[in-house]
Every structure is written in C-alpha cells, then in structure tokens.
CSV table of C-alpha atoms in Angstrom, one decimal:
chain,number,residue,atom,x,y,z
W,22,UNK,CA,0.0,0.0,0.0
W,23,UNK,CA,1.5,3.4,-0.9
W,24,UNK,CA,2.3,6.5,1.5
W,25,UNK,CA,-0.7,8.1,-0.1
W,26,UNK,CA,-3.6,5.3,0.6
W,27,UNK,CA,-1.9,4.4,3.8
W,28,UNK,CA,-2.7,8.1,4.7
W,29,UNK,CA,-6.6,8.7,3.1
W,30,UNK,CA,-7.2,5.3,4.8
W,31,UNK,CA,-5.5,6.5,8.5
W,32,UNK,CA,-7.3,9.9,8.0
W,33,UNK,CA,-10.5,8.6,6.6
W,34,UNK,CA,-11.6,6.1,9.4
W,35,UNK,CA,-9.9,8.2,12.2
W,36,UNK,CA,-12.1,10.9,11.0
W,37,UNK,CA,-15.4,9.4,10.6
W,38,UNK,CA,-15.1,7.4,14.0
W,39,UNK,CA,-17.7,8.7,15.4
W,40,UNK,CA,-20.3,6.9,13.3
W,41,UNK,CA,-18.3,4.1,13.1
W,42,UNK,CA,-20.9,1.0,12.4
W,43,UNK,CA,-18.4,-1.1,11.3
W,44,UNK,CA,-18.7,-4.2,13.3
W,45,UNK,CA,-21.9,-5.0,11.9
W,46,UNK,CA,-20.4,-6.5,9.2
W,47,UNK,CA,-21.2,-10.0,9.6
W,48,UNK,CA,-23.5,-13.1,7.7
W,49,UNK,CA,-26.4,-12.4,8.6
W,50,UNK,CA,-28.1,-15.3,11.7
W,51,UNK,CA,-30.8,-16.1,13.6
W,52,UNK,CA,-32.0,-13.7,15.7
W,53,UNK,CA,-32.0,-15.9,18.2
W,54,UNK,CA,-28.1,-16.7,17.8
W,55,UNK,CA,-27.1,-13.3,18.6
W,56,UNK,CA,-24.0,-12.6,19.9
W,57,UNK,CA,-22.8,-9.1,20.8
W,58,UNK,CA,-19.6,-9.7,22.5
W,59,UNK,CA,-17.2,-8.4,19.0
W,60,UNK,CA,-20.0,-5.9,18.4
W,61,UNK,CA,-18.6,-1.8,18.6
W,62,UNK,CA,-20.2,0.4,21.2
W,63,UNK,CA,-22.1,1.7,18.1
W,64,UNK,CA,-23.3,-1.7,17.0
W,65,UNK,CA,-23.9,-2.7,20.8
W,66,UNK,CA,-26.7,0.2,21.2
W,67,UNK,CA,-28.3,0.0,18.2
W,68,UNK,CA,-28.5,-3.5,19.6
W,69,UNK,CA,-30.4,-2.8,23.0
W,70,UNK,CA,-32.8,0.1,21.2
W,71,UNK,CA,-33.7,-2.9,18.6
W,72,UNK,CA,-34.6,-4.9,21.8
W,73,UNK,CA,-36.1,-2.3,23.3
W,74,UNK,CA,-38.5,-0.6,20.9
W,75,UNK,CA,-39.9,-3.9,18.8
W,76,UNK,CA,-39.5,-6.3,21.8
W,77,UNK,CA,-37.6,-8.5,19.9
W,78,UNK,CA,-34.6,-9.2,17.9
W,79,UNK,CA,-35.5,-9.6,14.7
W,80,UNK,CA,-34.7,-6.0,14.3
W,81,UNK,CA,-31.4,-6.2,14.9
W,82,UNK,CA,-30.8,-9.0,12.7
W,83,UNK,CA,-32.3,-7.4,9.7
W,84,UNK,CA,-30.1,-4.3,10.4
W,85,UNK,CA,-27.1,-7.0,9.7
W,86,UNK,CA,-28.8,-8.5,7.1
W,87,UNK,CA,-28.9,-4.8,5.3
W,88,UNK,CA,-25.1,-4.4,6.4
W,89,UNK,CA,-24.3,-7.5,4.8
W,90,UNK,CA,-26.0,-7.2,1.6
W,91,UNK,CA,-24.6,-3.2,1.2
W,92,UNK,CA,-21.1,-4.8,1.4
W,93,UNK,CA,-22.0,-6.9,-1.6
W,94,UNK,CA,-23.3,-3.8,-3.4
W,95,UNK,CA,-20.2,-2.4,-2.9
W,96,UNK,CA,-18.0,-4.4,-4.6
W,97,UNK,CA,-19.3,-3.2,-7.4
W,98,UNK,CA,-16.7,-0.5,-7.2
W,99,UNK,CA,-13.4,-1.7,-8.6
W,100,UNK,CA,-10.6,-0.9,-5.2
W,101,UNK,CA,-8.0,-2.5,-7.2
W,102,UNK,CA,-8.4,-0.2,-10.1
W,103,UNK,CA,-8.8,2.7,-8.1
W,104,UNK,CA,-5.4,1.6,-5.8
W,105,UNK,CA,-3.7,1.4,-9.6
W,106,UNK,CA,-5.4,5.0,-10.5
W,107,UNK,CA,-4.3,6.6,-7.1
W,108,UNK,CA,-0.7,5.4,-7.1
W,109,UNK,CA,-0.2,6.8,-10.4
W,110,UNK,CA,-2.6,10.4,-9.6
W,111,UNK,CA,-0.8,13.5,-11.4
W,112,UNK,CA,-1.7,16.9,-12.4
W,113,UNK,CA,-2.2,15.3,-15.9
W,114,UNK,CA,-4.3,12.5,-14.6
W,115,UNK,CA,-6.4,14.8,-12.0
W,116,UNK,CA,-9.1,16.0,-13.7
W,117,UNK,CA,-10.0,12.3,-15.1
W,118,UNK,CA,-9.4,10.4,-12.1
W,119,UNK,CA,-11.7,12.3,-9.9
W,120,UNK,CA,-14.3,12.8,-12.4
W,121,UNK,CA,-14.8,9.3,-12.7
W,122,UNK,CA,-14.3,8.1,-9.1
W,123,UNK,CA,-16.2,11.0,-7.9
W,124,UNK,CA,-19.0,9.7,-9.7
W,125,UNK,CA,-18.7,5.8,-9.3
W,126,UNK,CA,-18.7,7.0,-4.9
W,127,UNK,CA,-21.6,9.1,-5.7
W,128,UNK,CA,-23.5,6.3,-7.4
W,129,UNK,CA,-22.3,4.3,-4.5
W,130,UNK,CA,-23.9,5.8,-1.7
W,131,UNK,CA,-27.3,4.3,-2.5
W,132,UNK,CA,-25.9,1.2,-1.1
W,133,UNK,CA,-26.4,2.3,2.0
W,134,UNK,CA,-30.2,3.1,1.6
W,135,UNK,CA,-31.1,-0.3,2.8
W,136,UNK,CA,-29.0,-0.1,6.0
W,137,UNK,CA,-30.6,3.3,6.9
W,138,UNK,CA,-34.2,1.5,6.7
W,139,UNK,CA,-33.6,-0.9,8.7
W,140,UNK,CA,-32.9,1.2,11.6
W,141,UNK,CA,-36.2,2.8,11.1
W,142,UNK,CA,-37.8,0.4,13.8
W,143,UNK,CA,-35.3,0.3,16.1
W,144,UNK,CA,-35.2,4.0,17.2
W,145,UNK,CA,-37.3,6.5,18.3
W,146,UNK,CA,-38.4,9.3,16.0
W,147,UNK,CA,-35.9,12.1,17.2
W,148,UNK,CA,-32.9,9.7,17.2
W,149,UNK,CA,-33.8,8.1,14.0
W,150,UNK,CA,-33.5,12.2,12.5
W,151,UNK,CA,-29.6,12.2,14.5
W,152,UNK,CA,-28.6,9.3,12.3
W,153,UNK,CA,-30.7,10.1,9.2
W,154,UNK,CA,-29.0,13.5,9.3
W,155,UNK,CA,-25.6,12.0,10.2
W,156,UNK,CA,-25.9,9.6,7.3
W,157,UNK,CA,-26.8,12.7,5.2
W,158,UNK,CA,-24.3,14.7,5.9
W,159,UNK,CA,-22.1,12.1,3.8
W,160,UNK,CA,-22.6,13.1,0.4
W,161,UNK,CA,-21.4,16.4,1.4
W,162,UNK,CA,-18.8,15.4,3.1
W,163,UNK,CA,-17.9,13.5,-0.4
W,164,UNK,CA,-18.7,17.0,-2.4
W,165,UNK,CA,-16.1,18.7,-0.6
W,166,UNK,CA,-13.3,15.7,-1.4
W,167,UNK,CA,-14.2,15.8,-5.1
W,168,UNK,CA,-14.4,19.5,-5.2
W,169,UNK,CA,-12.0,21.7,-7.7
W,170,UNK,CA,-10.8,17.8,-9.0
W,171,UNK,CA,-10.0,16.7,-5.7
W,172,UNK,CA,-7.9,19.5,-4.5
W,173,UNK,CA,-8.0,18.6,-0.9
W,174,UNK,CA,-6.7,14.6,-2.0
W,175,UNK,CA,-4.1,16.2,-3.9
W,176,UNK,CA,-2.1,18.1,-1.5
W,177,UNK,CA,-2.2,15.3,0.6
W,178,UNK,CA,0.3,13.7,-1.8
W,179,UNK,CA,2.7,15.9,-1.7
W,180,UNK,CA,5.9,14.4,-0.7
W,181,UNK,CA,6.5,16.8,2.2
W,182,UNK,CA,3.3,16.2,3.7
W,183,UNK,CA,3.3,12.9,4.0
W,184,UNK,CA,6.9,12.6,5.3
W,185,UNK,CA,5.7,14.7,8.0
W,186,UNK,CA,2.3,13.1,8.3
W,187,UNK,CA,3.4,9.4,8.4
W,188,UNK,CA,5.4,9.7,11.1
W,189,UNK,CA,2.2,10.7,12.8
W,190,UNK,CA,0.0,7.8,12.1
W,191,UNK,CA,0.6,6.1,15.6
W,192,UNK,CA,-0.4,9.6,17.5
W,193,UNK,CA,-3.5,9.6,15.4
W,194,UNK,CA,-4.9,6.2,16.3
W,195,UNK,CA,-4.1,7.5,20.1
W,196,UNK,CA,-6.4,10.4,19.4
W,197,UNK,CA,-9.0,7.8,18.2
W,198,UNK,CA,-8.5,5.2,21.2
W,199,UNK,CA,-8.9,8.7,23.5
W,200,UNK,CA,-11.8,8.8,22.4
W,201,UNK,CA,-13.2,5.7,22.2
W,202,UNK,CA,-12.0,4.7,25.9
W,203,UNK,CA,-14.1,7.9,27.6
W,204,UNK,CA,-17.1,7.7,24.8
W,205,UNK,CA,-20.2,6.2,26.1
W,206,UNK,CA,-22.4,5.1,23.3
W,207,UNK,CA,-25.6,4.7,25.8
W,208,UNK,CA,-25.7,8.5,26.4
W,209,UNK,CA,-28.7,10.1,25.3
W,210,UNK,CA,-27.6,12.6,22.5
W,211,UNK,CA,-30.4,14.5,24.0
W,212,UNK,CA,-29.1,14.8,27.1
W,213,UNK,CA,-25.6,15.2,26.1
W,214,UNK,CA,-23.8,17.9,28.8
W,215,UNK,CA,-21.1,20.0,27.8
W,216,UNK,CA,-18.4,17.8,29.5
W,217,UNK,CA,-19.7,14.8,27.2
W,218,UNK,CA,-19.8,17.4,23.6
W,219,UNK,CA,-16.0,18.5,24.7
W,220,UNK,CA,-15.4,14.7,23.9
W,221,UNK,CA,-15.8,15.3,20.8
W,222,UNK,CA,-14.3,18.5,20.1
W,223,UNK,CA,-11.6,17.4,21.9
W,224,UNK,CA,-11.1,14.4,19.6
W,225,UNK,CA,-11.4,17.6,16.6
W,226,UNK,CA,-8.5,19.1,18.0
W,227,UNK,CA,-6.5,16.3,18.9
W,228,UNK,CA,-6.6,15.3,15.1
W,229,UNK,CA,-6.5,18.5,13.8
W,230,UNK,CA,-3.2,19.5,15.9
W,231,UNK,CA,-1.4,16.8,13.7
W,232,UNK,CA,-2.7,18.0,10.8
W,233,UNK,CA,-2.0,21.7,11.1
W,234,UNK,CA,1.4,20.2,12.1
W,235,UNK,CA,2.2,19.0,8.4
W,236,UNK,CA,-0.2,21.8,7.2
W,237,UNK,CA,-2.8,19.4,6.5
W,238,UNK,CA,-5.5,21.6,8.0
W,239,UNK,CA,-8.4,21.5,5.5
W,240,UNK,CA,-9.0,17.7,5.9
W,241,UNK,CA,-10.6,18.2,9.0
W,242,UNK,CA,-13.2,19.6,7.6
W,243,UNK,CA,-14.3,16.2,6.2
W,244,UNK,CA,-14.6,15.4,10.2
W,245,UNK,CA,-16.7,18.7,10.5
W,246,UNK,CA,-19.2,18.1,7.8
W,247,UNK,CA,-20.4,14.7,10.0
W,248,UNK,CA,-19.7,16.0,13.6
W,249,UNK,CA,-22.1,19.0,12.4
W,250,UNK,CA,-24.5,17.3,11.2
W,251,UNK,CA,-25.1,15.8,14.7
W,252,UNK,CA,-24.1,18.7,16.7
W,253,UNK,CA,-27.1,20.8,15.2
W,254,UNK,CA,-29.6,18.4,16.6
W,255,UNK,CA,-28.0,17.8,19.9
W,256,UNK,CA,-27.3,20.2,23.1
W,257,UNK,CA,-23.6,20.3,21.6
W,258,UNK,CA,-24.5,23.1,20.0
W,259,UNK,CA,-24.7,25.3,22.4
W,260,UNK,CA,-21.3,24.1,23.6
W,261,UNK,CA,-19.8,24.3,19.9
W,262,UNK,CA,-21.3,28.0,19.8
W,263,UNK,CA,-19.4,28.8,23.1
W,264,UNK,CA,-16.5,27.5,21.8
W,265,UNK,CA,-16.3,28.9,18.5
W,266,UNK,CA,-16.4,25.9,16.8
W,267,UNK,CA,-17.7,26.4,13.4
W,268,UNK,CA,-20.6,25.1,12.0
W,269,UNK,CA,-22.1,24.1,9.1
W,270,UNK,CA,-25.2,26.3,7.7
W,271,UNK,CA,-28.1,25.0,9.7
W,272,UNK,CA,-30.3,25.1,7.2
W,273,UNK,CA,-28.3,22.7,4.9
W,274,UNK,CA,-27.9,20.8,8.1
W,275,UNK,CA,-31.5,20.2,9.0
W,276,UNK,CA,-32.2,18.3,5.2
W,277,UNK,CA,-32.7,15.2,6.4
C-alpha cells in the first residue's frame, strides 16, 4: 500500500469514528443466535434500542442482514483499479481520475439506503433524525473531497506532507482510542452535557493538531461536515457556539 492510501485510509476512518458501524459487518443469523460480544459500542446500542423498541430481535438482525448485503453492493466498485489510479494520480491524470471516481462513490452511496431503513424500527423518532441526518451529511462530506478535481486529495500527496504526516500515524490512532476509551455510546444525545460534547471537540483538536502540524488543516473539515451534522440536533451546539467551533449552515444541516 503506498504513502498516499496508507494516509486517506488512517485519516478517513480516524475521522469518521464517530459513526463508526463497522462491526456490523457480519453473515447475517438467527435472531435468536445473537451474539454481541465483538459488536462496537455503536453496534452494541443500536443493539439494545432494537430490543427495546420492537420487543424482539428480529430488528437487529435485519439491520445485519442490510449491512451484509450493502457490502456486496459495494464491490461493485473496482478498489483495485482505483489503488492502480491513485498510485499513479498526477496533475495530468487529475481531472479524469476524480471525475470518474467521484462519480462511481456518488453512485455508490445508494448502497447504503437499505441499512438506513432498517434502523427505522429500532429507534425512536428524534434519534432516528440524528442518524438520518448524520448519514446525510455524507454526500457532502464526499462533495467537498471531489471539489476543484479533488484538491483537498491532492495536497495530501505531496511528498513533504506525507513525510511529515506518516510519522504521525501512531499519535493519530491514540487520538481515536482517547476517544473511544471515555465515549459512552448509551448516552442520550439529548441529554448530552457539555463535559460529554468536549469529547468530541476534543477528539477535533487532537486530530487537527497533527494535521496543522504537516499543514494538512483543510482535511478536517471532512470530520466537521459529519460532527455538524449531529451537533445541530444535539445540546452540543450550544457548547460548539461557546467554543467557536464552526458550523455548518443550519439550514443545509437540517435536510434530512
């Protein structure tokens, strides 16, 4: 794996943790055959709200089943092709590469449609909107990769950059096992308190720090577009208002 993938692929799931679902991705099996023990704190909730608003856990197992079959809709995409494509990226090869990845990830995200369905039964009204919006906020965050023929995927190439940022890479999963170790999934985001939001901004800067370290700052806004999205319909906005961190337009925020 190059310098290059090694860092979209460090940056991209460090960034995104906080939705991080990724554990689901098992066969689908009985509902009755459960077992949650490798699940993620993510996974684990969604998990006891399944249980706890349908009575059963059939829910749950459906939500797998939907995980399961959007993996399989995503191998439509051609990784190995596009690992070929981004080794060889170059200011002649820029414009064509990210007009037609751009558009095979766009295409893409419909994949997902199924998994966002299935949670449907599982949660209540107001936290079903957190994810929906979450989810939404996705595309976006894909927009602003793919904008100006990936301008922001392009600097992170450069050679200086990544032979500060790799360097890095270990500091950056510390941020993300911060995180994770004083993150409690089975908070109510409507009840979140100041204290709990600072988790998360505090995550922002951790990441951001070694970013603006190998000037690297603008990827963090990927992070922003999806920590937005759920700030806007928690109490964490007040507490992101306090602390001046900025946020998205409200208005685009609240399409869900």
């Amino acid at each position: 794996m190059s310098k290059l993938s090694i860092t979209l692929l460090v940056v991209g799931l460090s960034l995104l943790v906080v939705c991080n679902g990724s554990s689901l991705s098992r066969e689908p099996s009985e509902a009755s055959d459960l077992d949650t023990s490798g699940l993620s704190g993510f996974a684990k909730r969604l998990f006891k709200e399944c249980k706890k608003n349908t009575g059963a856990y059939d829910a749950f197992a459906a939500v797998m089943e939907a995980y399961h079959n959007s993996t399989i809709c995503l191998t439509k995409f051609d990784a190995q092709s596009f690992m070929v494509d981004l080794n060889q990226l170059s200011t002649e090869t820029r414009t064509g590469f990210f007009s037609k990845y751009c558009s095979e990830a766009r295409s893409l995200i419909s994949c997902f449609d199924g998994v966002q369905a299935s949670w449907r039964p599982c949660l209540q009204e107001r936290d079903f909107n957190i994810m929906k919006g979450v989810v939404n906020s996705i595309p976006k965050a894909l927009d602003f990769v793919c904008q100006n023929d990936g301008e922001i995927v392009f600097k992170l190439k450069d050679e200086q950059r990544q032979a500060c940022f790799m360097p890095k890479i270990e500091q950056i999963r510390e941020c993300v096992n911060t995180f994770e170790s004083n993150w409690n999934y089975d908070w109510n985001a409507y009840e979140l308190t100041q204290d709990q939001c600072s988790i998360i901004t505090s995550y922002r800067q951790c990441i951001k720090d070694h970013l603006d370290a190998c000037n690297m700052s603008d990827a963090i806004r990927i992070f922003d577009i999806v920590k937005d999205a759920f700030f806007l319909q928690t109490p964490c906005v007040n507490s992101a208002e306090k602390s001046k961190v900025n946020l998205i337009d409200k208005n685009t925020a609240d399409e869900v």
